[in-house]
PDB file of C-alpha atoms in Angstrom:
ATOM      1  CA  UNK A   1      67.024  86.360  70.403  1.00  0.00           C
ATOM      2  CA  UNK A   2      68.716  87.709  67.259  1.00  0.00           C
ATOM      3  CA  UNK A   3      65.315  88.197  65.641  1.00  0.00           C
ATOM      4  CA  UNK A   4      64.162  90.135  68.654  1.00  0.00           C
ATOM      5  CA  UNK A   5      67.240  92.363  68.504  1.00  0.00           C
ATOM      6  CA  UNK A   6      66.762  92.876  64.768  1.00  0.00           C
ATOM      7  CA  UNK A   7      63.103  93.737  65.340  1.00  0.00           C
ATOM      8  CA  UNK A   8      64.019  96.257  68.023  1.00  0.00           C
ATOM      9  CA  UNK A   9      66.575  97.806  65.679  1.00  0.00           C
ATOM     10  CA  UNK A  10      63.968  98.157  62.949  1.00  0.00           C
ATOM     11  CA  UNK A  11      61.447  99.692  65.356  1.00  0.00           C
ATOM     12  CA  UNK A  12      64.001 102.148  66.663  1.00  0.00           C
ATOM     13  CA  UNK A  13      65.043 103.063  63.133  1.00  0.00           C
ATOM     14  CA  UNK A  14      61.429 103.724  62.248  1.00  0.00           C
ATOM     15  CA  UNK A  15      60.968 105.878  65.338  1.00  0.00           C
ATOM     16  CA  UNK A  16      64.118 107.840  64.576  1.00  0.00           C
ATOM     17  CA  UNK A  17      62.968 108.399  60.986  1.00  0.00           C
ATOM     18  CA  UNK A  18      59.556 109.636  62.098  1.00  0.00           C
ATOM     19  CA  UNK A  19      61.104 111.924  64.706  1.00  0.00           C
ATOM     20  CA  UNK A  20      63.509 113.439  62.219  1.00  0.00           C
ATOM     21  CA  UNK A  21      60.717 114.025  59.730  1.00  0.00           C
ATOM     22  CA  UNK A  22      58.643 115.727  62.415  1.00  0.00           C
ATOM     23  CA  UNK A  23      61.598 117.854  63.447  1.00  0.00           C
ATOM     24  CA  UNK A  24      62.322 118.930  59.907  1.00  0.00           C
ATOM     25  CA  UNK A  25      58.656 119.654  59.243  1.00  0.00           C
ATOM     26  CA  UNK A  26      58.344 121.717  62.414  1.00  0.00           C
ATOM     27  CA  UNK A  27      61.208 123.902  61.256  1.00  0.00           C
ATOM     28  CA  UNK A  28      59.846 124.736  57.816  1.00  0.00           C
ATOM     29  CA  UNK A  29      60.188 128.461  57.462  1.00  0.00           C
ATOM     30  CA  UNK A  30      57.207 130.249  55.943  1.00  0.00           C
ATOM     31  CA  UNK A  31      53.575 129.678  56.844  1.00  0.00           C
ATOM     32  CA  UNK A  32      50.565 131.040  54.999  1.00  0.00           C
ATOM     33  CA  UNK A  33      47.359 130.029  56.756  1.00  0.00           C
ATOM     34  CA  UNK A  34      44.041 131.850  56.404  1.00  0.00           C
ATOM     35  CA  UNK A  35      44.709 133.667  59.691  1.00  0.00           C
ATOM     36  CA  UNK A  36      48.076 134.839  58.411  1.00  0.00           C
ATOM     37  CA  UNK A  37      46.528 136.046  55.163  1.00  0.00           C
ATOM     38  CA  UNK A  38      43.861 138.032  57.007  1.00  0.00           C
ATOM     39  CA  UNK A  39      46.371 139.680  59.337  1.00  0.00           C
ATOM     40  CA  UNK A  40      48.940 140.343  56.604  1.00  0.00           C
ATOM     41  CA  UNK A  41      46.461 142.511  54.693  1.00  0.00           C
ATOM     42  CA  UNK A  42      46.856 146.179  55.639  1.00  0.00           C
ATOM     43  CA  UNK A  43      43.232 146.969  56.482  1.00  0.00           C
ATOM     44  CA  UNK A  44      44.444 149.943  58.533  1.00  0.00           C
ATOM     45  CA  UNK A  45      45.431 151.964  55.465  1.00  0.00           C
ATOM     46  CA  UNK A  46      43.176 155.020  54.936  1.00  0.00           C
ATOM     47  CA  UNK A  47      40.911 155.009  51.897  1.00  0.00           C
ATOM     48  CA  UNK A  48      41.588 158.655  50.982  1.00  0.00           C
ATOM     49  CA  UNK A  49      44.747 160.750  50.726  1.00  0.00           C
ATOM     50  CA  UNK A  50      45.488 163.710  52.974  1.00  0.00           C
ATOM     51  CA  UNK A  51      44.550 167.066  51.466  1.00  0.00           C
ATOM     52  CA  UNK A  52      47.637 169.198  50.901  1.00  0.00           C
ATOM     53  CA  UNK A  53      45.866 171.903  48.880  1.00  0.00           C
ATOM     54  CA  UNK A  54      44.839 173.882  51.960  1.00  0.00           C
ATOM     55  CA  UNK A  55      48.518 174.378  52.820  1.00  0.00           C
ATOM     56  CA  UNK A  56      49.493 175.808  49.431  1.00  0.00           C
ATOM     57  CA  UNK A  57      48.347 179.350  50.246  1.00  0.00           C
ATOM     58  CA  UNK A  58      51.206 181.783  50.842  1.00  0.00           C
ATOM     59  CA  UNK A  59      51.157 184.219  53.719  1.00  0.00           C
ATOM     60  CA  UNK A  60      50.298 187.822  52.791  1.00  0.00           C
ATOM     61  CA  UNK A  61      51.602 189.393  55.986  1.00  0.00           C
ATOM     62  CA  UNK A  62      53.504 192.654  55.945  1.00  0.00           C
ATOM     63  CA  UNK A  63      56.726 193.078  57.881  1.00  0.00           C
ATOM     64  CA  UNK A  64      54.851 195.060  60.521  1.00  0.00           C
ATOM     65  CA  UNK A  65      52.219 192.340  60.897  1.00  0.00           C
ATOM     66  CA  UNK A  66      54.879 189.663  61.164  1.00  0.00           C
ATOM     67  CA  UNK A  67      56.557 191.670  63.913  1.00  0.00           C
ATOM     68  CA  UNK A  68      53.205 191.923  65.700  1.00  0.00           C
ATOM     69  CA  UNK A  69      52.875 188.137  65.631  1.00  0.00           C
ATOM     70  CA  UNK A  70      56.387 187.578  66.929  1.00  0.00           C
ATOM     71  CA  UNK A  71      55.796 190.038  69.742  1.00  0.00           C
ATOM     72  CA  UNK A  72      52.480 188.449  70.731  1.00  0.00           C
ATOM     73  CA  UNK A  73      53.410 184.761  70.476  1.00  0.00           C
ATOM     74  CA  UNK A  74      56.150 182.485  71.693  1.00  0.00           C
ATOM     75  CA  UNK A  75      58.589 181.071  69.135  1.00  0.00           C
ATOM     76  CA  UNK A  76      56.854 177.768  69.610  1.00  0.00           C
ATOM     77  CA  UNK A  77      53.365 179.118  68.844  1.00  0.00           C
ATOM     78  CA  UNK A  78      54.667 181.336  66.045  1.00  0.00           C
ATOM     79  CA  UNK A  79      55.981 178.254  64.241  1.00  0.00           C
ATOM     80  CA  UNK A  80      52.769 176.351  64.896  1.00  0.00           C
ATOM     81  CA  UNK A  81      50.391 178.969  63.441  1.00  0.00           C
ATOM     82  CA  UNK A  82      52.426 179.010  60.238  1.00  0.00           C
ATOM     83  CA  UNK A  83      52.191 175.241  59.919  1.00  0.00           C
ATOM     84  CA  UNK A  84      48.447 175.226  60.579  1.00  0.00           C
ATOM     85  CA  UNK A  85      47.997 178.232  58.297  1.00  0.00           C
ATOM     86  CA  UNK A  86      46.259 180.653  60.652  1.00  0.00           C
ATOM     87  CA  UNK A  87      48.764 183.523  60.752  1.00  0.00           C
ATOM     88  CA  UNK A  88      46.486 185.843  58.728  1.00  0.00           C
ATOM     89  CA  UNK A  89      43.543 185.139  61.028  1.00  0.00           C
ATOM     90  CA  UNK A  90      45.648 185.696  64.155  1.00  0.00           C
ATOM     91  CA  UNK A  91      46.897 189.053  62.850  1.00  0.00           C
ATOM     92  CA  UNK A  92      43.358 190.142  61.993  1.00  0.00           C
ATOM     93  CA  UNK A  93      42.267 189.106  65.470  1.00  0.00           C
ATOM     94  CA  UNK A  94      45.081 191.117  67.074  1.00  0.00           C
ATOM     95  CA  UNK A  95      44.328 194.184  64.963  1.00  0.00           C
ATOM     96  CA  UNK A  96      40.566 194.112  65.526  1.00  0.00           C
ATOM     97  CA  UNK A  97      40.077 193.230  69.168  1.00  0.00           C
ATOM     98  CA  UNK A  98      37.332 195.819  69.514  1.00  0.00           C
ATOM     99  CA  UNK A  99      35.433 194.596  66.463  1.00  0.00           C
ATOM    100  CA  UNK A 100      33.258 191.873  67.959  1.00  0.00           C
ATOM    101  CA  UNK A 101      31.857 190.581  64.682  1.00  0.00           C
ATOM    102  CA  UNK A 102      35.210 190.367  62.905  1.00  0.00           C
ATOM    103  CA  UNK A 103      36.831 188.804  65.964  1.00  0.00           C
ATOM    104  CA  UNK A 104      34.087 186.198  66.102  1.00  0.00           C
ATOM    105  CA  UNK A 105      34.562 185.389  62.422  1.00  0.00           C
ATOM    106  CA  UNK A 106      38.340 185.054  62.816  1.00  0.00           C
ATOM    107  CA  UNK A 107      37.988 182.835  65.863  1.00  0.00           C
ATOM    108  CA  UNK A 108      35.643 180.576  63.914  1.00  0.00           C
ATOM    109  CA  UNK A 109      38.165 180.258  61.071  1.00  0.00           C
ATOM    110  CA  UNK A 110      40.977 179.592  63.524  1.00  0.00           C
ATOM    111  CA  UNK A 111      38.983 176.903  65.305  1.00  0.00           C
ATOM    112  CA  UNK A 112      38.063 175.269  61.989  1.00  0.00           C
ATOM    113  CA  UNK A 113      41.700 174.999  60.900  1.00  0.00           C
ATOM    114  CA  UNK A 114      42.839 173.792  64.307  1.00  0.00           C
ATOM    115  CA  UNK A 115      40.079 171.175  64.275  1.00  0.00           C
ATOM    116  CA  UNK A 116      41.209 170.038  60.827  1.00  0.00           C
ATOM    117  CA  UNK A 117      44.759 169.669  62.124  1.00  0.00           C
ATOM    118  CA  UNK A 118      43.567 167.665  65.137  1.00  0.00           C
ATOM    119  CA  UNK A 119      41.533 165.364  62.890  1.00  0.00           C
ATOM    120  CA  UNK A 120      44.647 164.638  60.817  1.00  0.00           C
ATOM    121  CA  UNK A 121      46.657 163.916  63.954  1.00  0.00           C
ATOM    122  CA  UNK A 122      43.985 161.527  65.194  1.00  0.00           C
ATOM    123  CA  UNK A 123      43.809 159.878  61.770  1.00  0.00           C
ATOM    124  CA  UNK A 124      47.518 159.073  61.491  1.00  0.00           C
ATOM    125  CA  UNK A 125      47.702 158.057  65.172  1.00  0.00           C
ATOM    126  CA  UNK A 126      44.716 155.728  64.743  1.00  0.00           C
ATOM    127  CA  UNK A 127      46.305 154.162  61.670  1.00  0.00           C
ATOM    128  CA  UNK A 128      49.506 153.497  63.616  1.00  0.00           C
ATOM    129  CA  UNK A 129      47.557 152.055  66.545  1.00  0.00           C
ATOM    130  CA  UNK A 130      45.555 149.789  64.236  1.00  0.00           C
ATOM    131  CA  UNK A 131      48.731 148.677  62.470  1.00  0.00           C
ATOM    132  CA  UNK A 132      50.499 147.896  65.745  1.00  0.00           C
ATOM    133  CA  UNK A 133      47.530 145.881  67.041  1.00  0.00           C
ATOM    134  CA  UNK A 134      47.376 143.914  63.785  1.00  0.00           C
ATOM    135  CA  UNK A 135      51.073 143.034  63.905  1.00  0.00           C
ATOM    136  CA  UNK A 136      50.802 142.239  67.607  1.00  0.00           C
ATOM    137  CA  UNK A 137      48.106 139.667  66.823  1.00  0.00           C
ATOM    138  CA  UNK A 138      50.242 138.260  64.028  1.00  0.00           C
ATOM    139  CA  UNK A 139      53.285 138.039  66.304  1.00  0.00           C
ATOM    140  CA  UNK A 140      51.319 136.306  69.061  1.00  0.00           C
ATOM    141  CA  UNK A 141      49.991 133.792  66.541  1.00  0.00           C
ATOM    142  CA  UNK A 142      53.521 133.025  65.339  1.00  0.00           C
ATOM    143  CA  UNK A 143      54.868 132.790  68.890  1.00  0.00           C
ATOM    144  CA  UNK A 144      52.111 130.327  69.780  1.00  0.00           C
ATOM    145  CA  UNK A 145      53.090 128.079  66.879  1.00  0.00           C
ATOM    146  CA  UNK A 146      56.786 128.323  67.766  1.00  0.00           C
ATOM    147  CA  UNK A 147      56.139 127.533  71.444  1.00  0.00           C
ATOM    148  CA  UNK A 148      54.010 124.539  70.504  1.00  0.00           C
ATOM    149  CA  UNK A 149      56.707 123.185  68.169  1.00  0.00           C
ATOM    150  CA  UNK A 150      59.439 123.728  70.743  1.00  0.00           C
ATOM    151  CA  UNK A 151      57.398 121.865  73.353  1.00  0.00           C
ATOM    152  CA  UNK A 152      56.905 119.007  70.885  1.00  0.00           C
ATOM    153  CA  UNK A 153      60.650 118.823  70.208  1.00  0.00           C
ATOM    154  CA  UNK A 154      61.338 118.696  73.952  1.00  0.00           C
ATOM    155  CA  UNK A 155      58.859 115.846  74.445  1.00  0.00           C
ATOM    156  CA  UNK A 156      60.315 113.941  71.490  1.00  0.00           C
ATOM    157  CA  UNK A 157      63.848 114.406  72.794  1.00  0.00           C
ATOM    158  CA  UNK A 158      62.931 113.049  76.235  1.00  0.00           C
ATOM    159  CA  UNK A 159      61.019 110.154  74.656  1.00  0.00           C
ATOM    160  CA  UNK A 160      63.964 109.187  72.456  1.00  0.00           C
ATOM    161  CA  UNK A 161      66.266 109.262  75.488  1.00  0.00           C
ATOM    162  CA  UNK A 162      63.948 106.919  77.371  1.00  0.00           C
ATOM    163  CA  UNK A 163      63.425 104.527  74.442  1.00  0.00           C
ATOM    164  CA  UNK A 164      67.128 104.439  73.620  1.00  0.00           C
ATOM    165  CA  UNK A 165      68.152 103.754  77.202  1.00  0.00           C
ATOM    166  CA  UNK A 166      65.584 100.980  77.656  1.00  0.00           C
ATOM    167  CA  UNK A 167      66.390  99.365  74.311  1.00  0.00           C
ATOM    168  CA  UNK A 168      70.143  99.518  74.821  1.00  0.00           C
ATOM    169  CA  UNK A 169      69.839  97.852  78.217  1.00  0.00           C
ATOM    170  CA  UNK A 170      67.478  95.176  76.899  1.00  0.00           C
ATOM    171  CA  UNK A 171      69.590  94.308  73.843  1.00  0.00           C
ATOM    172  CA  UNK A 172      73.051  95.247  75.126  1.00  0.00           C
ATOM    173  CA  UNK A 173      73.634  96.782  71.693  1.00  0.00           C
ATOM    174  CA  UNK A 174      75.893  99.891  71.702  1.00  0.00           C
ATOM    175  CA  UNK A 175      74.804 100.942  68.193  1.00  0.00           C
ATOM    176  CA  UNK A 176      71.277 101.591  69.381  1.00  0.00           C
ATOM    177  CA  UNK A 177      72.555 103.738  72.247  1.00  0.00           C
ATOM    178  CA  UNK A 178      74.790 105.731  69.919  1.00  0.00           C
ATOM    179  CA  UNK A 179      72.076 106.193  67.281  1.00  0.00           C
ATOM    180  CA  UNK A 180      69.472 107.216  69.811  1.00  0.00           C
ATOM    181  CA  UNK A 181      71.937 109.505  71.545  1.00  0.00           C
ATOM    182  CA  UNK A 182      72.759 111.322  68.319  1.00  0.00           C
ATOM    183  CA  UNK A 183      69.075 111.722  67.521  1.00  0.00           C
ATOM    184  CA  UNK A 184      68.421 113.123  70.992  1.00  0.00           C
ATOM    185  CA  UNK A 185      71.327 115.553  70.633  1.00  0.00           C
ATOM    186  CA  UNK A 186      69.922 116.736  67.320  1.00  0.00           C
ATOM    187  CA  UNK A 187      66.520 117.354  68.849  1.00  0.00           C
ATOM    188  CA  UNK A 188      68.101 119.132  71.822  1.00  0.00           C
ATOM    189  CA  UNK A 189      69.915 121.436  69.411  1.00  0.00           C
ATOM    190  CA  UNK A 190      66.642 122.267  67.676  1.00  0.00           C
ATOM    191  CA  UNK A 191      65.052 122.948  71.067  1.00  0.00           C
ATOM    192  CA  UNK A 192      67.841 125.276  72.164  1.00  0.00           C
ATOM    193  CA  UNK A 193      67.987 127.181  68.882  1.00  0.00           C
ATOM    194  CA  UNK A 194      64.689 126.821  67.007  1.00  0.00           C
ATOM    195  CA  UNK A 195      64.463 128.465  63.599  1.00  0.00           C
ATOM    196  CA  UNK A 196      60.874 129.475  64.196  1.00  0.00           C
ATOM    197  CA  UNK A 197      58.113 130.223  61.758  1.00  0.00           C
ATOM    198  CA  UNK A 198      58.102 133.262  59.495  1.00  0.00           C
ATOM    199  CA  UNK A 199      55.436 135.149  57.594  1.00  0.00           C
ATOM    200  CA  UNK A 200      55.750 137.179  54.441  1.00  0.00           C
ATOM    201  CA  UNK A 201      54.766 140.792  55.050  1.00  0.00           C
ATOM    202  CA  UNK A 202      54.927 143.065  51.982  1.00  0.00           C
ATOM    203  CA  UNK A 203      54.913 146.780  52.807  1.00  0.00           C
ATOM    204  CA  UNK A 204      53.284 148.899  50.131  1.00  0.00           C
ATOM    205  CA  UNK A 205      52.580 151.663  52.661  1.00  0.00           C
ATOM    206  CA  UNK A 206      55.389 151.933  55.184  1.00  0.00           C
ATOM    207  CA  UNK A 207      55.179 154.904  57.548  1.00  0.00           C
ATOM    208  CA  UNK A 208      58.444 153.926  59.219  1.00  0.00           C
ATOM    209  CA  UNK A 209      60.198 154.424  55.885  1.00  0.00           C
ATOM    210  CA  UNK A 210      59.256 158.116  55.803  1.00  0.00           C
ATOM    211  CA  UNK A 211      60.750 158.622  59.245  1.00  0.00           C
ATOM    212  CA  UNK A 212      63.912 156.639  58.541  1.00  0.00           C
ATOM    213  CA  UNK A 213      64.752 158.289  55.206  1.00  0.00           C
ATOM    214  CA  UNK A 214      63.238 161.714  55.982  1.00  0.00           C
ATOM    215  CA  UNK A 215      61.093 161.554  52.874  1.00  0.00           C
ATOM    216  CA  UNK A 216      57.390 162.371  52.741  1.00  0.00           C
ATOM    217  CA  UNK A 217      57.179 162.821  48.978  1.00  0.00           C
ATOM    218  CA  UNK A 218      54.426 160.185  48.918  1.00  0.00           C
ATOM    219  CA  UNK A 219      52.421 162.397  51.319  1.00  0.00           C
ATOM    220  CA  UNK A 220      51.583 159.511  53.609  1.00  0.00           C
ATOM    221  CA  UNK A 221      51.908 161.840  56.606  1.00  0.00           C
ATOM    222  CA  UNK A 222      49.600 164.859  56.903  1.00  0.00           C
ATOM    223  CA  UNK A 223      51.347 168.137  56.117  1.00  0.00           C
ATOM    224  CA  UNK A 224      50.980 169.546  59.633  1.00  0.00           C
ATOM    225  CA  UNK A 225      52.262 166.400  61.343  1.00  0.00           C
ATOM    226  CA  UNK A 226      55.258 166.087  59.050  1.00  0.00           C
ATOM    227  CA  UNK A 227      56.231 169.745  59.462  1.00  0.00           C
ATOM    228  CA  UNK A 228      55.969 169.626  63.246  1.00  0.00           C
ATOM    229  CA  UNK A 229      58.059 166.481  63.742  1.00  0.00           C
ATOM    230  CA  UNK A 230      60.733 168.003  61.473  1.00  0.00           C
ATOM    231  CA  UNK A 231      60.849 171.374  63.217  1.00  0.00           C
ATOM    232  CA  UNK A 232      63.344 171.626  66.119  1.00  0.00           C
ATOM    233  CA  UNK A 233      61.161 174.240  67.836  1.00  0.00           C
ATOM    234  CA  UNK A 234      58.836 171.425  68.913  1.00  0.00           C
ATOM    235  CA  UNK A 235      61.510 169.208  70.457  1.00  0.00           C
ATOM    236  CA  UNK A 236      62.552 169.275  74.097  1.00  0.00           C
ATOM    237  CA  UNK A 237      66.043 170.633  73.464  1.00  0.00           C
ATOM    238  CA  UNK A 238      65.086 172.904  70.565  1.00  0.00           C
ATOM    239  CA  UNK A 239      67.924 171.523  68.460  1.00  0.00           C
ATOM    240  CA  UNK A 240      67.187 167.956  67.328  1.00  0.00           C
ATOM    241  CA  UNK A 241      63.825 167.364  65.661  1.00  0.00           C
ATOM    242  CA  UNK A 242      61.417 164.762  66.993  1.00  0.00           C
ATOM    243  CA  UNK A 243      61.911 162.708  63.838  1.00  0.00           C
ATOM    244  CA  UNK A 244      65.695 162.620  64.171  1.00  0.00           C
ATOM    245  CA  UNK A 245      65.491 161.824  67.887  1.00  0.00           C
ATOM    246  CA  UNK A 246      63.071 158.970  67.183  1.00  0.00           C
ATOM    247  CA  UNK A 247      65.283 157.562  64.426  1.00  0.00           C
ATOM    248  CA  UNK A 248      68.304 157.720  66.733  1.00  0.00           C
ATOM    249  CA  UNK A 249      66.432 155.786  69.427  1.00  0.00           C
ATOM    250  CA  UNK A 250      65.480 153.098  66.923  1.00  0.00           C
ATOM    251  CA  UNK A 251      69.069 152.763  65.810  1.00  0.00           C
ATOM    252  CA  UNK A 252      70.341 152.521  69.377  1.00  0.00           C
ATOM    253  CA  UNK A 253      67.730 150.357  71.086  1.00  0.00           C
ATOM    254  CA  UNK A 254      66.213 148.282  68.280  1.00  0.00           C
ATOM    255  CA  UNK A 255      69.314 147.699  66.151  1.00  0.00           C
ATOM    256  CA  UNK A 256      72.206 148.175  68.613  1.00  0.00           C
ATOM    257  CA  UNK A 257      73.687 150.941  66.447  1.00  0.00           C
ATOM    258  CA  UNK A 258      74.254 148.518  63.586  1.00  0.00           C
ATOM    259  CA  UNK A 259      71.836 147.826  60.743  1.00  0.00           C
ATOM    260  CA  UNK A 260      72.626 145.960  57.525  1.00  0.00           C
ATOM    261  CA  UNK A 261      70.967 146.378  54.140  1.00  0.00           C
ATOM    262  CA  UNK A 262      68.752 143.301  54.568  1.00  0.00           C
ATOM    263  CA  UNK A 263      67.365 144.556  57.878  1.00  0.00           C
ATOM    264  CA  UNK A 264      66.833 148.015  56.424  1.00  0.00           C
ATOM    265  CA  UNK A 265      64.947 146.457  53.510  1.00  0.00           C
ATOM    266  CA  UNK A 266      62.816 144.436  55.923  1.00  0.00           C
ATOM    267  CA  UNK A 267      61.769 147.296  58.199  1.00  0.00           C
ATOM    268  CA  UNK A 268      62.047 150.460  56.126  1.00  0.00           C
ATOM    269  CA  UNK A 269      61.485 149.501  52.497  1.00  0.00           C
ATOM    270  CA  UNK A 270      59.392 146.760  50.915  1.00  0.00           C
ATOM    271  CA  UNK A 271      59.239 144.242  53.778  1.00  0.00           C
ATOM    272  CA  UNK A 272      59.930 140.508  53.521  1.00  0.00           C
ATOM    273  CA  UNK A 273      59.953 137.479  55.805  1.00  0.00           C
ATOM    274  CA  UNK A 274      59.282 138.380  59.444  1.00  0.00           C
ATOM    275  CA  UNK A 275      59.904 136.285  62.544  1.00  0.00           C
ATOM    276  CA  UNK A 276      57.854 136.816  65.704  1.00  0.00           C
ATOM    277  CA  UNK A 277      60.736 138.861  67.158  1.00  0.00           C
ATOM    278  CA  UNK A 278      60.877 141.009  64.025  1.00  0.00           C
ATOM    279  CA  UNK A 279      57.156 141.697  64.301  1.00  0.00           C
ATOM    280  CA  UNK A 280      57.588 142.622  67.961  1.00  0.00           C
ATOM    281  CA  UNK A 281      60.332 145.079  67.024  1.00  0.00           C
ATOM    282  CA  UNK A 282      58.137 146.641  64.371  1.00  0.00           C
ATOM    283  CA  UNK A 283      55.255 146.974  66.838  1.00  0.00           C
ATOM    284  CA  UNK A 284      57.543 148.810  69.281  1.00  0.00           C
ATOM    285  CA  UNK A 285      58.575 151.286  66.595  1.00  0.00           C
ATOM    286  CA  UNK A 286      54.997 151.878  65.464  1.00  0.00           C
ATOM    287  CA  UNK A 287      53.885 152.592  69.027  1.00  0.00           C
ATOM    288  CA  UNK A 288      56.794 154.980  69.593  1.00  0.00           C
ATOM    289  CA  UNK A 289      55.855 156.890  66.457  1.00  0.00           C
ATOM    290  CA  UNK A 290      52.217 156.970  67.540  1.00  0.00           C
ATOM    291  CA  UNK A 291      53.208 158.388  70.930  1.00  0.00           C
ATOM    292  CA  UNK A 292      55.316 161.104  69.302  1.00  0.00           C
ATOM    293  CA  UNK A 293      52.429 162.149  67.068  1.00  0.00           C
ATOM    294  CA  UNK A 294      49.983 162.243  69.975  1.00  0.00           C
ATOM    295  CA  UNK A 295      52.257 164.679  71.838  1.00  0.00           C
ATOM    296  CA  UNK A 296      51.552 167.221  69.099  1.00  0.00           C
ATOM    297  CA  UNK A 297      48.113 167.697  70.645  1.00  0.00           C
ATOM    298  CA  UNK A 298      49.762 169.271  73.685  1.00  0.00           C
ATOM    299  CA  UNK A 299      51.307 171.919  71.442  1.00  0.00           C
ATOM    300  CA  UNK A 300      47.952 172.681  69.862  1.00  0.00           C
ATOM    301  CA  UNK A 301      46.255 172.935  73.266  1.00  0.00           C
ATOM    302  CA  UNK A 302      48.890 175.466  74.297  1.00  0.00           C
ATOM    303  CA  UNK A 303      48.243 177.489  71.152  1.00  0.00           C
ATOM    304  CA  UNK A 304      44.478 177.331  71.665  1.00  0.00           C
ATOM    305  CA  UNK A 305      44.841 178.633  75.206  1.00  0.00           C
ATOM    306  CA  UNK A 306      46.953 181.530  73.931  1.00  0.00           C
ATOM    307  CA  UNK A 307      44.477 182.425  71.175  1.00  0.00           C
ATOM    308  CA  UNK A 308      41.594 182.409  73.652  1.00  0.00           C
ATOM    309  CA  UNK A 309      43.378 185.096  75.662  1.00  0.00           C
ATOM    310  CA  UNK A 310      43.646 187.479  72.718  1.00  0.00           C
TER     311      UNK A 310
END
């Protein structure tokens, strides 16, 4: 009988050891599989830089011409034509309404510059959409691994409970019950509060950083987009810019009005180790920024409608 009890003790000890090893292994932090490597690469980054040279030309309008523009356009459209760089063409169009050929030429130039602006808007919006989809895939992959590990821990915890109870009854040995109970408690704790997997995500190009720190010195945003989201004339209240309003929403809803230096480094600087929840948060912010940029098209449509009436 003593041999049987000793054998049961050894078997239980072996089971406990295996379970603990599995639990510890399941909670290792960083993973780097081939799927992770493929998704961590920023294949959404554009291959060419935005052209800022077309926005370097200074306006040559006289005071009288500027007054003509202000009288003919809303404050909203007046700001927009300056950003797009079509104020000279609009003035020429206003001053030569009866000159069909010149009007046609000016309208062509205006349409070309507006089209260029729309292409830039689509480009940055597409990059953000691609980025969000990539991180969404990465987050789902991590969540799947975490869910699988949590399910395994739950099964192991239930199994240990059953084995411990049966063994303790069979041997009438309280040490087995205590040992198995402690092991089960440990597994339950891991199930309730799993550490979860993480992935390393370096951020060489971080569009959220430009928004957060109000710095586009790297020219990662097109000139027109950056100027519009930093001009209060294009916001709903006419006071707070779209960029500031977006940053405030991030601070309130994503970070509960409290962000430490490590979190700021993770999201708005060089990146680091991301959990599935962190990736989900980043996806939300990318999609919000994309939506803000897409609203700029409404402003341009309004301007186009106004120009067509001249």
